[in-house]
mmCIF file of C-alpha atoms in Angstrom:
data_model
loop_
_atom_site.group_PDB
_atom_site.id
_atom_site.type_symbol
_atom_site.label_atom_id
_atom_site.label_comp_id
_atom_site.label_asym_id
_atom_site.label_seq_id
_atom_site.Cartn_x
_atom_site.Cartn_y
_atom_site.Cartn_z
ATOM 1 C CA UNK A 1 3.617 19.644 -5.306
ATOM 2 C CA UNK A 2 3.895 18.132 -1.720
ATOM 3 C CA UNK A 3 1.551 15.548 -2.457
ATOM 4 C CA UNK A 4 3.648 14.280 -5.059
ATOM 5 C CA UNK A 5 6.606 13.646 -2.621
ATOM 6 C CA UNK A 6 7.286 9.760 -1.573
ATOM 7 C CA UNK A 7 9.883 8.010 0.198
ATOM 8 C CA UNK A 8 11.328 4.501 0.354
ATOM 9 C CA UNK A 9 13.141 3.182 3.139
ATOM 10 C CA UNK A 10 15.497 0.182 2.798
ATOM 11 C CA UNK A 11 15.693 -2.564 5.036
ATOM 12 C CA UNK A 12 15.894 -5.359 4.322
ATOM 13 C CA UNK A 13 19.791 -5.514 4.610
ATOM 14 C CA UNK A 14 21.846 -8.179 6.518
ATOM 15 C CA UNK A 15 24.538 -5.806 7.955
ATOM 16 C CA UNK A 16 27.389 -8.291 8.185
ATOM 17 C CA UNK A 17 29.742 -5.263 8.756
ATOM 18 C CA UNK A 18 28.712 -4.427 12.320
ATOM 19 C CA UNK A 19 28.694 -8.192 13.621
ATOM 20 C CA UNK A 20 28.451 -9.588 16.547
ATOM 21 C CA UNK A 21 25.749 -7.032 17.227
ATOM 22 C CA UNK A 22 24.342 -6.905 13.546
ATOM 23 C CA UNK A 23 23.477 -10.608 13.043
ATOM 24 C CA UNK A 24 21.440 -12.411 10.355
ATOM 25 C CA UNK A 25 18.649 -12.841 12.485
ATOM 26 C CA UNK A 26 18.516 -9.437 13.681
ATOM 27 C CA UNK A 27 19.896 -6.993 11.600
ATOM 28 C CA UNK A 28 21.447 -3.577 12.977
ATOM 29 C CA UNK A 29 18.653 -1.633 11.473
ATOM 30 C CA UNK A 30 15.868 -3.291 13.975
ATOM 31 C CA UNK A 31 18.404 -2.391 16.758
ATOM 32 C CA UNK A 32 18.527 0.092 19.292
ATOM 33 C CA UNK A 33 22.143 0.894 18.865
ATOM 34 C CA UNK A 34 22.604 4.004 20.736
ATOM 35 C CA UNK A 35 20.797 3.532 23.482
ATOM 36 C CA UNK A 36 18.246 6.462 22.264
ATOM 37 C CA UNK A 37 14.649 4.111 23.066
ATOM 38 C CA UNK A 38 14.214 4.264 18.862
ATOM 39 C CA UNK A 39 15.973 1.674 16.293
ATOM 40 C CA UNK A 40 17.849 2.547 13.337
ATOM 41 C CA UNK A 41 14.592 2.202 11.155
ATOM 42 C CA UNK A 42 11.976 4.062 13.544
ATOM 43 C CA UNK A 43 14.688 7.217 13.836
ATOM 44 C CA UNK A 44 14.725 6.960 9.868
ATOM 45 C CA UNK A 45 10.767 6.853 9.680
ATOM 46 C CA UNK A 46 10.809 9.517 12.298
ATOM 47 C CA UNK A 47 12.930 11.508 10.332
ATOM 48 C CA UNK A 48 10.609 11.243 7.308
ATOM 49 C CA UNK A 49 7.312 11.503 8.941
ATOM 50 C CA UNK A 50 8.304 14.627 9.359
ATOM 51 C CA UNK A 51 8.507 15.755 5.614
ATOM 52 C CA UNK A 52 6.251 13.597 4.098
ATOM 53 C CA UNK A 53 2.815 11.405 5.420
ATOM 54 C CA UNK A 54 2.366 8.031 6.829
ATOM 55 C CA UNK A 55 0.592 6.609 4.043
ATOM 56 C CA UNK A 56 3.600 8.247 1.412
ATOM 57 C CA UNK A 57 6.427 5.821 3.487
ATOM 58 C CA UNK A 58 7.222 2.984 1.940
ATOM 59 C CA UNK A 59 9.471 -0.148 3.267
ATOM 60 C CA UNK A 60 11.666 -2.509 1.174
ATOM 61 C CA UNK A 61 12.613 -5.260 3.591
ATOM 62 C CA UNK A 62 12.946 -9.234 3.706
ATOM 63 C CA UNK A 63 10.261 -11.602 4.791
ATOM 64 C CA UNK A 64 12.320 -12.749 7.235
ATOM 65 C CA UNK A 65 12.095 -9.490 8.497
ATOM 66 C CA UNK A 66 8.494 -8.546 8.709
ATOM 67 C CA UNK A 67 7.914 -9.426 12.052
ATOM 68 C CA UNK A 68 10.186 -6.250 13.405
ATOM 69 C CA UNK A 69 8.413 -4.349 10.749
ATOM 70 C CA UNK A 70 5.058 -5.022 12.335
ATOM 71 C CA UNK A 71 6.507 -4.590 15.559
ATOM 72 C CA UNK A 72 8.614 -1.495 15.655
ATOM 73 C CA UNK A 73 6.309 0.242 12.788
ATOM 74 C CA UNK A 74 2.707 -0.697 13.823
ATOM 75 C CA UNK A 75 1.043 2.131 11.835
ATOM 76 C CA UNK A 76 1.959 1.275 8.699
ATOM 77 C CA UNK A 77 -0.573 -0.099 6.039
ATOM 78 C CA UNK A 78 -0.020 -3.765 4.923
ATOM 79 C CA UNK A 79 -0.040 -2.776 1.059
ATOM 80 C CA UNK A 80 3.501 0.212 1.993
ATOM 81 C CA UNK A 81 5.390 -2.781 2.937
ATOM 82 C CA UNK A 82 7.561 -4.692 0.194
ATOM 83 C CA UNK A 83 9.214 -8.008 1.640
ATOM 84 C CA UNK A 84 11.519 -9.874 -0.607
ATOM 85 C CA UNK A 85 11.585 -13.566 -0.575
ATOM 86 C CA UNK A 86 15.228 -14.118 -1.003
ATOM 87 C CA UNK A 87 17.860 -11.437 -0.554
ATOM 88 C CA UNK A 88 18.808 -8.939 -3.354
ATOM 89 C CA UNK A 89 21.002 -6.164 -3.961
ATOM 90 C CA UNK A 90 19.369 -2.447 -4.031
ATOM 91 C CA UNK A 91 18.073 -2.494 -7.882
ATOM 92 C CA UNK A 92 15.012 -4.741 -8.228
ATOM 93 C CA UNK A 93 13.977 -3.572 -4.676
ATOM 94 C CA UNK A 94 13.545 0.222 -5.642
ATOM 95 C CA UNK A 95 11.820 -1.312 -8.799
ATOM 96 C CA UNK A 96 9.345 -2.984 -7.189
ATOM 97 C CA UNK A 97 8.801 0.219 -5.130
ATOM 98 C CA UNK A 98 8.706 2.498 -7.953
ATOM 99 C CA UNK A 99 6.504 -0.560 -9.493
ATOM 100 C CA UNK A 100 4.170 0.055 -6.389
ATOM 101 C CA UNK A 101 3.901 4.026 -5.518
ATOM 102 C CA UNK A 102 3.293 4.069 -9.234
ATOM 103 C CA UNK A 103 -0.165 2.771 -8.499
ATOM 104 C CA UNK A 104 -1.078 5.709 -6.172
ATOM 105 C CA UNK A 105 0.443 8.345 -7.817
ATOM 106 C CA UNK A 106 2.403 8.950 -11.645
ATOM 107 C CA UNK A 107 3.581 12.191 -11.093
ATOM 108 C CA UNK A 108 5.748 10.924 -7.422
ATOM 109 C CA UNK A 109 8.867 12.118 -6.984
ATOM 110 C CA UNK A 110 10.626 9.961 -4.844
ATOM 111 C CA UNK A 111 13.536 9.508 -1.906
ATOM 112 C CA UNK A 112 15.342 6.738 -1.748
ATOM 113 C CA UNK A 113 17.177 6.046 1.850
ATOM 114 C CA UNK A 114 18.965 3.375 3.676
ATOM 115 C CA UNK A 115 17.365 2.740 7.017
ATOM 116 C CA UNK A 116 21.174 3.233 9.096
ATOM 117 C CA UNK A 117 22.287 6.369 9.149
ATOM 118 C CA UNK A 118 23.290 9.414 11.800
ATOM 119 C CA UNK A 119 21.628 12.381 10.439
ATOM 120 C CA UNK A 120 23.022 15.292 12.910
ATOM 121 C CA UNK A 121 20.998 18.261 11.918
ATOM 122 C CA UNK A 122 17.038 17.286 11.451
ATOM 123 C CA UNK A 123 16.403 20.774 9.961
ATOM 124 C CA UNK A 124 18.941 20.798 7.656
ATOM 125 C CA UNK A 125 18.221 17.898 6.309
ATOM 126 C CA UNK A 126 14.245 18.780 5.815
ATOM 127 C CA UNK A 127 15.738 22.134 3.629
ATOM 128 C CA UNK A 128 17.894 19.642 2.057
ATOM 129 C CA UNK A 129 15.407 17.161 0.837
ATOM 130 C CA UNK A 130 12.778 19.375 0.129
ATOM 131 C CA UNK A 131 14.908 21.587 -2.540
ATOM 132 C CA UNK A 132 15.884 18.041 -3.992
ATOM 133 C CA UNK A 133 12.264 17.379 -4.024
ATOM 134 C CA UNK A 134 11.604 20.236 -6.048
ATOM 135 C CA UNK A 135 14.450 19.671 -8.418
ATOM 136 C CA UNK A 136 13.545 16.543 -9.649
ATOM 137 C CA UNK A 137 9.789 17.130 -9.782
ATOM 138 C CA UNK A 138 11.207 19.930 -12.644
ATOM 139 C CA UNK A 139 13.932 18.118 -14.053
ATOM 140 C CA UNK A 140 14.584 14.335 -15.794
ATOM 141 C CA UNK A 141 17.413 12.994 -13.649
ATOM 142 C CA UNK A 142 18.686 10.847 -10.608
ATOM 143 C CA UNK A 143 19.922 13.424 -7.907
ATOM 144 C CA UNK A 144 22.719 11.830 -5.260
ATOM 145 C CA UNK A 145 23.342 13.673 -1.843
ATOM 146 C CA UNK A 146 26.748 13.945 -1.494
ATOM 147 C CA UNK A 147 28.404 15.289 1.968
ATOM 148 C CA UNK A 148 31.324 17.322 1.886
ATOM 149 C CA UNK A 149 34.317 14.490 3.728
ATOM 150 C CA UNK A 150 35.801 15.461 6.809
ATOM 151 C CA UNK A 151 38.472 12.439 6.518
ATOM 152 C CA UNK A 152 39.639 9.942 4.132
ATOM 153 C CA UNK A 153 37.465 7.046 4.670
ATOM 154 C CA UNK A 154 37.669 3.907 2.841
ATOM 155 C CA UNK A 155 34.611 2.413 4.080
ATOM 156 C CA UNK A 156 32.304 4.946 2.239
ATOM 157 C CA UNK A 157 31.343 5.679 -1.772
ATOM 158 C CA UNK A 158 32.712 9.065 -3.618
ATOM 159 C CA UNK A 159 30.549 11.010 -5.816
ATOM 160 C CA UNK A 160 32.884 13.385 -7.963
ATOM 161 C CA UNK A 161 31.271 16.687 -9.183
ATOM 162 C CA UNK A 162 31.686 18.811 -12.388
ATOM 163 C CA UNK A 163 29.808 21.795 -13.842
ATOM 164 C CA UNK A 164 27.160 23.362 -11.161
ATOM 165 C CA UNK A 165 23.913 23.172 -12.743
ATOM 166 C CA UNK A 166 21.800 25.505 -10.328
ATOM 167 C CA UNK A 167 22.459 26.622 -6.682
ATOM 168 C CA UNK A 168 24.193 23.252 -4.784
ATOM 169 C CA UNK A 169 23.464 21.107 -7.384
ATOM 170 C CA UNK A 170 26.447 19.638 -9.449
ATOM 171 C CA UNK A 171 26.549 17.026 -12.790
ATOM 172 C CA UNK A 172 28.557 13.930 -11.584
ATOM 173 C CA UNK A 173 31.757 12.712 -13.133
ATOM 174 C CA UNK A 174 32.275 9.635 -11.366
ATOM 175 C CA UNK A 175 31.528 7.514 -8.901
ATOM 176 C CA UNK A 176 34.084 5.116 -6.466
ATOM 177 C CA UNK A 177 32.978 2.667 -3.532
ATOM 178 C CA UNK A 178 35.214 2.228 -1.000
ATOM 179 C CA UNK A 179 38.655 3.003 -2.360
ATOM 180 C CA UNK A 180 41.555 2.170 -0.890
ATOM 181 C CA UNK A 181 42.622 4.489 1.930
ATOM 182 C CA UNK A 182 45.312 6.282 -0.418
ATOM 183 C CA UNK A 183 43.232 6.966 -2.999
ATOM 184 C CA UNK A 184 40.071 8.174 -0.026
ATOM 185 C CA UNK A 185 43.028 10.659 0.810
ATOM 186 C CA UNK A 186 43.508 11.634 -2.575
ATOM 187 C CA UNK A 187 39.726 12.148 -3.370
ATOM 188 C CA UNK A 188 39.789 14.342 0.048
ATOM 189 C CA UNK A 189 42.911 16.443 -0.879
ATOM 190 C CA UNK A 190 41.588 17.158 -4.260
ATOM 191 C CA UNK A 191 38.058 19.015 -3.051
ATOM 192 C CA UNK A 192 35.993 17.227 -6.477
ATOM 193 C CA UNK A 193 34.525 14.457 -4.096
ATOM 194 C CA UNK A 194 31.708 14.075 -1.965
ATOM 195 C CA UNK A 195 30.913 11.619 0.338
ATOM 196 C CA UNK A 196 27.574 9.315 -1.445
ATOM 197 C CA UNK A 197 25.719 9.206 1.018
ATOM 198 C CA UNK A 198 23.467 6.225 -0.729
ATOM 199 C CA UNK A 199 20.411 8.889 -0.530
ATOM 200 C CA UNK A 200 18.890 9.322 -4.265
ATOM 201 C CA UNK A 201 15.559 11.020 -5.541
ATOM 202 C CA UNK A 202 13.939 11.229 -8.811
ATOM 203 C CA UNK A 203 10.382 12.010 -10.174
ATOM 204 C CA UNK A 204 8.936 8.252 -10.900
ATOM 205 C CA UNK A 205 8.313 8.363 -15.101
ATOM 206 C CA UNK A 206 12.263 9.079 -15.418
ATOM 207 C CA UNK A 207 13.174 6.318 -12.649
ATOM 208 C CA UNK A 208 11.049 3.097 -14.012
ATOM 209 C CA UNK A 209 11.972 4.650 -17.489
ATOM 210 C CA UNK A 210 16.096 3.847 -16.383
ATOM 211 C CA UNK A 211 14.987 0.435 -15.179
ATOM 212 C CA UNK A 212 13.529 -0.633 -17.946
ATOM 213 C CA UNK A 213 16.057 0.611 -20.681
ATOM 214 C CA UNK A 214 19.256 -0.071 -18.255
ATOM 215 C CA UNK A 215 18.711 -3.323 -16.232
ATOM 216 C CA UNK A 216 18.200 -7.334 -17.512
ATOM 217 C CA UNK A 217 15.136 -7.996 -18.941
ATOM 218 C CA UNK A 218 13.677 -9.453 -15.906
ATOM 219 C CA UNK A 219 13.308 -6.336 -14.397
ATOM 220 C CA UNK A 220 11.290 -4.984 -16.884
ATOM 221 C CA UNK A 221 9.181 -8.040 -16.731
ATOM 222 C CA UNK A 222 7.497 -6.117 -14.134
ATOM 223 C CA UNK A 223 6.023 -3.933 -16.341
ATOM 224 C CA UNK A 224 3.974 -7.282 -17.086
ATOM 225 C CA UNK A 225 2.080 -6.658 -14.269
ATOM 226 C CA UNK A 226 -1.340 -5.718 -14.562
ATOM 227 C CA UNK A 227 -1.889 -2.345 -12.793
ATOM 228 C CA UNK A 228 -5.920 -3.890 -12.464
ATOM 229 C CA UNK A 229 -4.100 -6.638 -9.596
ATOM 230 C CA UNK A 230 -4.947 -6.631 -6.263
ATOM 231 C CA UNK A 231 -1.395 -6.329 -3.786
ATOM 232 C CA UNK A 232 -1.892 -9.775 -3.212
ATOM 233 C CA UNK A 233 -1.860 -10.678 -6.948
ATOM 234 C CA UNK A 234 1.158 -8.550 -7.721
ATOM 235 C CA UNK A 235 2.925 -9.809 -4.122
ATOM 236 C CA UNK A 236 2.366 -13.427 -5.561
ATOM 237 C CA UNK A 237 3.838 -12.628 -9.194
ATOM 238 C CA UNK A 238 6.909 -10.633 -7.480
ATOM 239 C CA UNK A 239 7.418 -13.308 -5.170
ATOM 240 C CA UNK A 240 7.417 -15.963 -8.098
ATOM 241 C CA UNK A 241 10.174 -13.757 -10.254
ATOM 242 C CA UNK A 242 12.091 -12.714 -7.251
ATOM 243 C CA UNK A 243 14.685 -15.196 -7.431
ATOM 244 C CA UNK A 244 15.345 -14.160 -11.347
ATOM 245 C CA UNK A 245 16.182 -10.966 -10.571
ATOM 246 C CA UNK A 246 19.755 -10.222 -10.547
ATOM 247 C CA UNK A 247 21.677 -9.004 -7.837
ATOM 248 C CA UNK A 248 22.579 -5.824 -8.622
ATOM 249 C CA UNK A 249 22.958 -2.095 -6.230
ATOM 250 C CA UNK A 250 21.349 0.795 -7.739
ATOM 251 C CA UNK A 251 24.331 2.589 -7.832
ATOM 252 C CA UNK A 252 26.215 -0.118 -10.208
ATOM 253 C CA UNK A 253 23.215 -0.783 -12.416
ATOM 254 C CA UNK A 254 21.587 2.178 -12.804
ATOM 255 C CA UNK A 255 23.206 5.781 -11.176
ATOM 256 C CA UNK A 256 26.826 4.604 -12.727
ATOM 257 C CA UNK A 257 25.215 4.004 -16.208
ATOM 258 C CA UNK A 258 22.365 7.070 -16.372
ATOM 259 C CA UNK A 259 23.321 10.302 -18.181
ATOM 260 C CA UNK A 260 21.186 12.382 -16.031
ATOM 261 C CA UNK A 261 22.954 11.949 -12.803
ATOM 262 C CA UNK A 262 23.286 15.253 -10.233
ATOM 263 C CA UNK A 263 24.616 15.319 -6.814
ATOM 264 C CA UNK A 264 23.600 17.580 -4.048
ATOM 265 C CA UNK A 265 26.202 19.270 -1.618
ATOM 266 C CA UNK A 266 24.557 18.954 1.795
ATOM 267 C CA UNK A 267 25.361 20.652 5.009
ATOM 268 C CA UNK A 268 22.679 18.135 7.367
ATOM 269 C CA UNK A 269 25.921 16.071 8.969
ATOM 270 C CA UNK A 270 25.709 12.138 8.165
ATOM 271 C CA UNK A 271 27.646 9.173 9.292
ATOM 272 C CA UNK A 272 26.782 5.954 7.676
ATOM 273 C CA UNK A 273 25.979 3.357 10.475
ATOM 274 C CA UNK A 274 27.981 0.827 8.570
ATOM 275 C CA UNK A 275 31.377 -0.086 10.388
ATOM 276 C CA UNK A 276 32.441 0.199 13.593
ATOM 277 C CA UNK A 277 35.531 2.239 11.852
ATOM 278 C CA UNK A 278 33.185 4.617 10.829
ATOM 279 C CA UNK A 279 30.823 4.858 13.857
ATOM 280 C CA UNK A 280 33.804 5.503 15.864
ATOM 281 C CA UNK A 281 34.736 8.505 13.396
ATOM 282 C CA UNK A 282 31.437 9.813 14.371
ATOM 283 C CA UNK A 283 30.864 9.624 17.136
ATOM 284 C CA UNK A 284 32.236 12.200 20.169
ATOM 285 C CA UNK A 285 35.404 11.084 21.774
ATOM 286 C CA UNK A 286 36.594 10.976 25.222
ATOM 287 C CA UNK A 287 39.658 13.001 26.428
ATOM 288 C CA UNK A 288 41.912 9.889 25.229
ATOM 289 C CA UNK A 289 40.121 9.291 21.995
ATOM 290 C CA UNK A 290 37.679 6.878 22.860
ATOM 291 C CA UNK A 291 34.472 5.796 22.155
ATOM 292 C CA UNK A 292 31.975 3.744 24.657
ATOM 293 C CA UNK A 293 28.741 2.721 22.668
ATOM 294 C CA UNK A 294 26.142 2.916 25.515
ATOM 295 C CA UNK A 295 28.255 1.208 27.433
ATOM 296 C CA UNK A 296 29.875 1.617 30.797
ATOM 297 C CA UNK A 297 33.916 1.657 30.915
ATOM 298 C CA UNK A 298 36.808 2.534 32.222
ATOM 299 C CA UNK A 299 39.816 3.248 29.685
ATOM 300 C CA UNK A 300 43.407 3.211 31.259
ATOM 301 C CA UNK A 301 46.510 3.879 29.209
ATOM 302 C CA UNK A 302 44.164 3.098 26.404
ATOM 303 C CA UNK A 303 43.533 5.121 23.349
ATOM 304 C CA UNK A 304 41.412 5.204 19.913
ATOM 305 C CA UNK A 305 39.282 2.158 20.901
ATOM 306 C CA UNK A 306 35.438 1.813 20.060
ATOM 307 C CA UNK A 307 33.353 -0.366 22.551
ATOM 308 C CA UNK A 308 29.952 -1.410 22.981
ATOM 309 C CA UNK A 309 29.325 -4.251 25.858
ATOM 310 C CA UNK A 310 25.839 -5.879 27.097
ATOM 311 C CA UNK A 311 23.886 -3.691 29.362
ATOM 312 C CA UNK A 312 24.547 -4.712 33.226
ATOM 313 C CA UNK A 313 28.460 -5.041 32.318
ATOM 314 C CA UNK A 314 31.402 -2.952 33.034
ATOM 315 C CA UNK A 315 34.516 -3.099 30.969
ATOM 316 C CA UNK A 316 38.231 -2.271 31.991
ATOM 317 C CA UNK A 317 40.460 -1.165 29.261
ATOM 318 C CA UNK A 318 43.649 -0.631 29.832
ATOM 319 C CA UNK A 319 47.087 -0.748 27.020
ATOM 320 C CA UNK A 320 45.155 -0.642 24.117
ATOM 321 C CA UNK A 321 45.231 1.542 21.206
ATOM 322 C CA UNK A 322 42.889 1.776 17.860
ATOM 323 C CA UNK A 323 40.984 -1.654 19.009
ATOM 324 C CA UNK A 324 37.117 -2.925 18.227
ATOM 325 C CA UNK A 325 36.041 -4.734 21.251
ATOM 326 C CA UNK A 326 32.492 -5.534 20.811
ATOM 327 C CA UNK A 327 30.223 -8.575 22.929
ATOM 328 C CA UNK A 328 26.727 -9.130 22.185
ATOM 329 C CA UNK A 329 24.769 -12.776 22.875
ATOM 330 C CA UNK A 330 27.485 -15.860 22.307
ATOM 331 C CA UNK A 331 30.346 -13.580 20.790
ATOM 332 C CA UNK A 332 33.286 -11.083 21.418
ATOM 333 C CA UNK A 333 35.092 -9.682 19.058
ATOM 334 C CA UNK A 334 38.353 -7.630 19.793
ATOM 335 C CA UNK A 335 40.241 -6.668 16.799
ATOM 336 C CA UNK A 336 42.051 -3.855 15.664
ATOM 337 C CA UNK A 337 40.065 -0.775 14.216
ATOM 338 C CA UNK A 338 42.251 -0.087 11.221
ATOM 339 C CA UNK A 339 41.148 -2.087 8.049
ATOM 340 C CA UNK A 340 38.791 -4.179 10.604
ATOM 341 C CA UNK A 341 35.678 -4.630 7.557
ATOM 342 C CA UNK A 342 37.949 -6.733 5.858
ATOM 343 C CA UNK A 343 38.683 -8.517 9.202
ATOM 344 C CA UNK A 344 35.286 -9.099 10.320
ATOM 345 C CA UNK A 345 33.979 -10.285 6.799
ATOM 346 C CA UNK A 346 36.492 -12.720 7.254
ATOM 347 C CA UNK A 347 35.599 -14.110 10.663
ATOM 348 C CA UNK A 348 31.798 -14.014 10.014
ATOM 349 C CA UNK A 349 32.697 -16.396 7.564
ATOM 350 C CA UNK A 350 35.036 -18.375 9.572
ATOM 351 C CA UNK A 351 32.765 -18.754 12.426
ATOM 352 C CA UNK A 352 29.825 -20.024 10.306
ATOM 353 C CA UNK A 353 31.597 -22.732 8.919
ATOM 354 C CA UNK A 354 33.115 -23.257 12.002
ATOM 355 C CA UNK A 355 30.774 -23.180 14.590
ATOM 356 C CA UNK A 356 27.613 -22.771 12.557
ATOM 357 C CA UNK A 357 24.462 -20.109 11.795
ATOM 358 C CA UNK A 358 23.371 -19.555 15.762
ATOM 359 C CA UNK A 359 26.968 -17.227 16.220
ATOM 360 C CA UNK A 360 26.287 -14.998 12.780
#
């Protein structure tokens, strides 16, 4: 059955959330963030080279983006690569994937995975994915990997489970992105809700089958395609219909509205690389509570802050509590922690009109 086992790696986001260091040019996902000599995307093909083969990877990502594709991914075949013309939500780009691995193989089961995310425990997560694997090579059904919340966070999705269906594996009842910090502590309190950890698989006839009966008609205009095309051919008819396609996540136009929806409890430890809120809840904290991104500083009086300077810099922190301070290229940021996605959405927009593209 392993040779039936595929995985699709998204990115081809613009990561707006983490600016100034995510920026549209350079998204956080072709960063080094860490410091750990890997980006976000090669620790997430890393990750999966090591559970399924080269030539069974697959990448969703923008053309504007293809040049850090070629660059940080050199071994990967021209015809595994999917770049977008125009940026979409999640939906038609795991179409045109499913569209694509379709060619090579009709009985694939497949992984879907954002390229930014903290995976803690590598083994784990192999057990993990390999028992969903085998679940959905067996069974019609889209199967979420939910992670058991260690806080009530606002910034992530909730995945709420019902009746266990075999050992880990739950039916879903709902799901909620980002609710409002009251609600994230009621979810928590409650024990029904895991964290969605934006992870999905599902054996290939039952995904494109969803597509086609539960997304606009352009979607299923891929089925047009003739499977006798040559990548170009089917690159040039994608590109063409691209900017029909609606913008739509896979969660909200296909997961939320699917009968046959499952979540997995997993144990692997995850932290969505999303926020800085939520990279400093993940990440290991000094004696006063702080967190220095590959950084060098010195906190004084100064607690809760997350902080990630230029390389070559010190910072001195001292009388501040729960702040963002952030400088990358042309821009610092210092704003407070709590509620800061909202904040930041709103200054990426204010610069831009402000001061133009070349600061966002």
């Amino acid at each position: 059955m392993a040779e039936n086992n595929y995985c699709v790696i998204l990115a081809g986001g613009k990561g707006k959330r983490l600016w100034p260091c995510s920026r549209e040019n350079k998204p956080k996902q072709f960063i080094d963030f860490f410091g750990t000599g890997h980006t976000l995307l090669q620790q997430t093909f890393n990750r999966m080279l090591k559970i399924v083969p080269i030539d069974h990877i697959f990448i969703s990502t923008n053309q504007a983006y293809l040049d850090f594709i070629h660059e940080q991914l050199p071994d990967i075949p021209e015809d595994q690569i999917l770049a977008e013309p125009i940026h979409r939500n999640t939906a038609p780009s795991v179409a045109w994937a499913a569209h694509r691995i379709m060619r090579y193989c009709p009985k694939a089961n497949i992984l879907v995975t954002p390229s930014d995310q903290i995976i803690l425990s590598e083994e784990t997560f192999q057990k993990d994915i390999l028992e969903g694997f085998s679940f959905v090579a067996q069974r019609d059904g889209f199967l979420t990997l939910g992670i058991k919340p260690t806080r009530p966070e606002p910034g992530y999705g909730y995945i709420q489970f019902g009746d266990e269906v075999e050992n880990d594996v739950y039916t879903v009842k709902s799901f909620t992105e980002k609710p409002e910090r009251e609600f994230a502590k009621m979810f928590v309190d409650s024990g029904e809700f895991y964290w969605n950890t934006g992870m999905f698989m599902a054996n290939i006839a039952f995904m494109n089958d969803c597509f086609n009966r539960l997304l606009p008609f352009v979607l299923g205009n891929q089925d047009d395609m003739n499977p006798q095309w040559t990548i170009e051919e089917e690159n040039q008819y994608v590109n063409q219909n691209f900017p029909l396609y609606p913008n739509l996540s896979v969660d909200y136009g296909v997961l939320e509205r699917s009968e046959n929806v499952f979540v997995m409890k997993c144990s692997f430890g995850w932290a969505d690389v999303g926020t800085w809120h939520s990279i400093y809840e993940a990440m290991q904290k000094s004696e006063s509570d702080n967190v220095a991104i590959h950084s060098e500083v010195i906190f004084d009086n100064s607690h809760g802050n997350v902080v990630k300077l230029p390389k070559g810099k010190v910072g001195i922190i001292n009388g501040l509590d729960g702040f963002i301070i952030v400088e990358h290229d042309n821009v610092m940021l210092i704003c407070k922690k709590e509620d800061s996605s909202a904040l930041i959405r709103k200054y990426v927009n204010e610069i831009q009109i402000k001061k133009g593209n070349e600061y966002v």
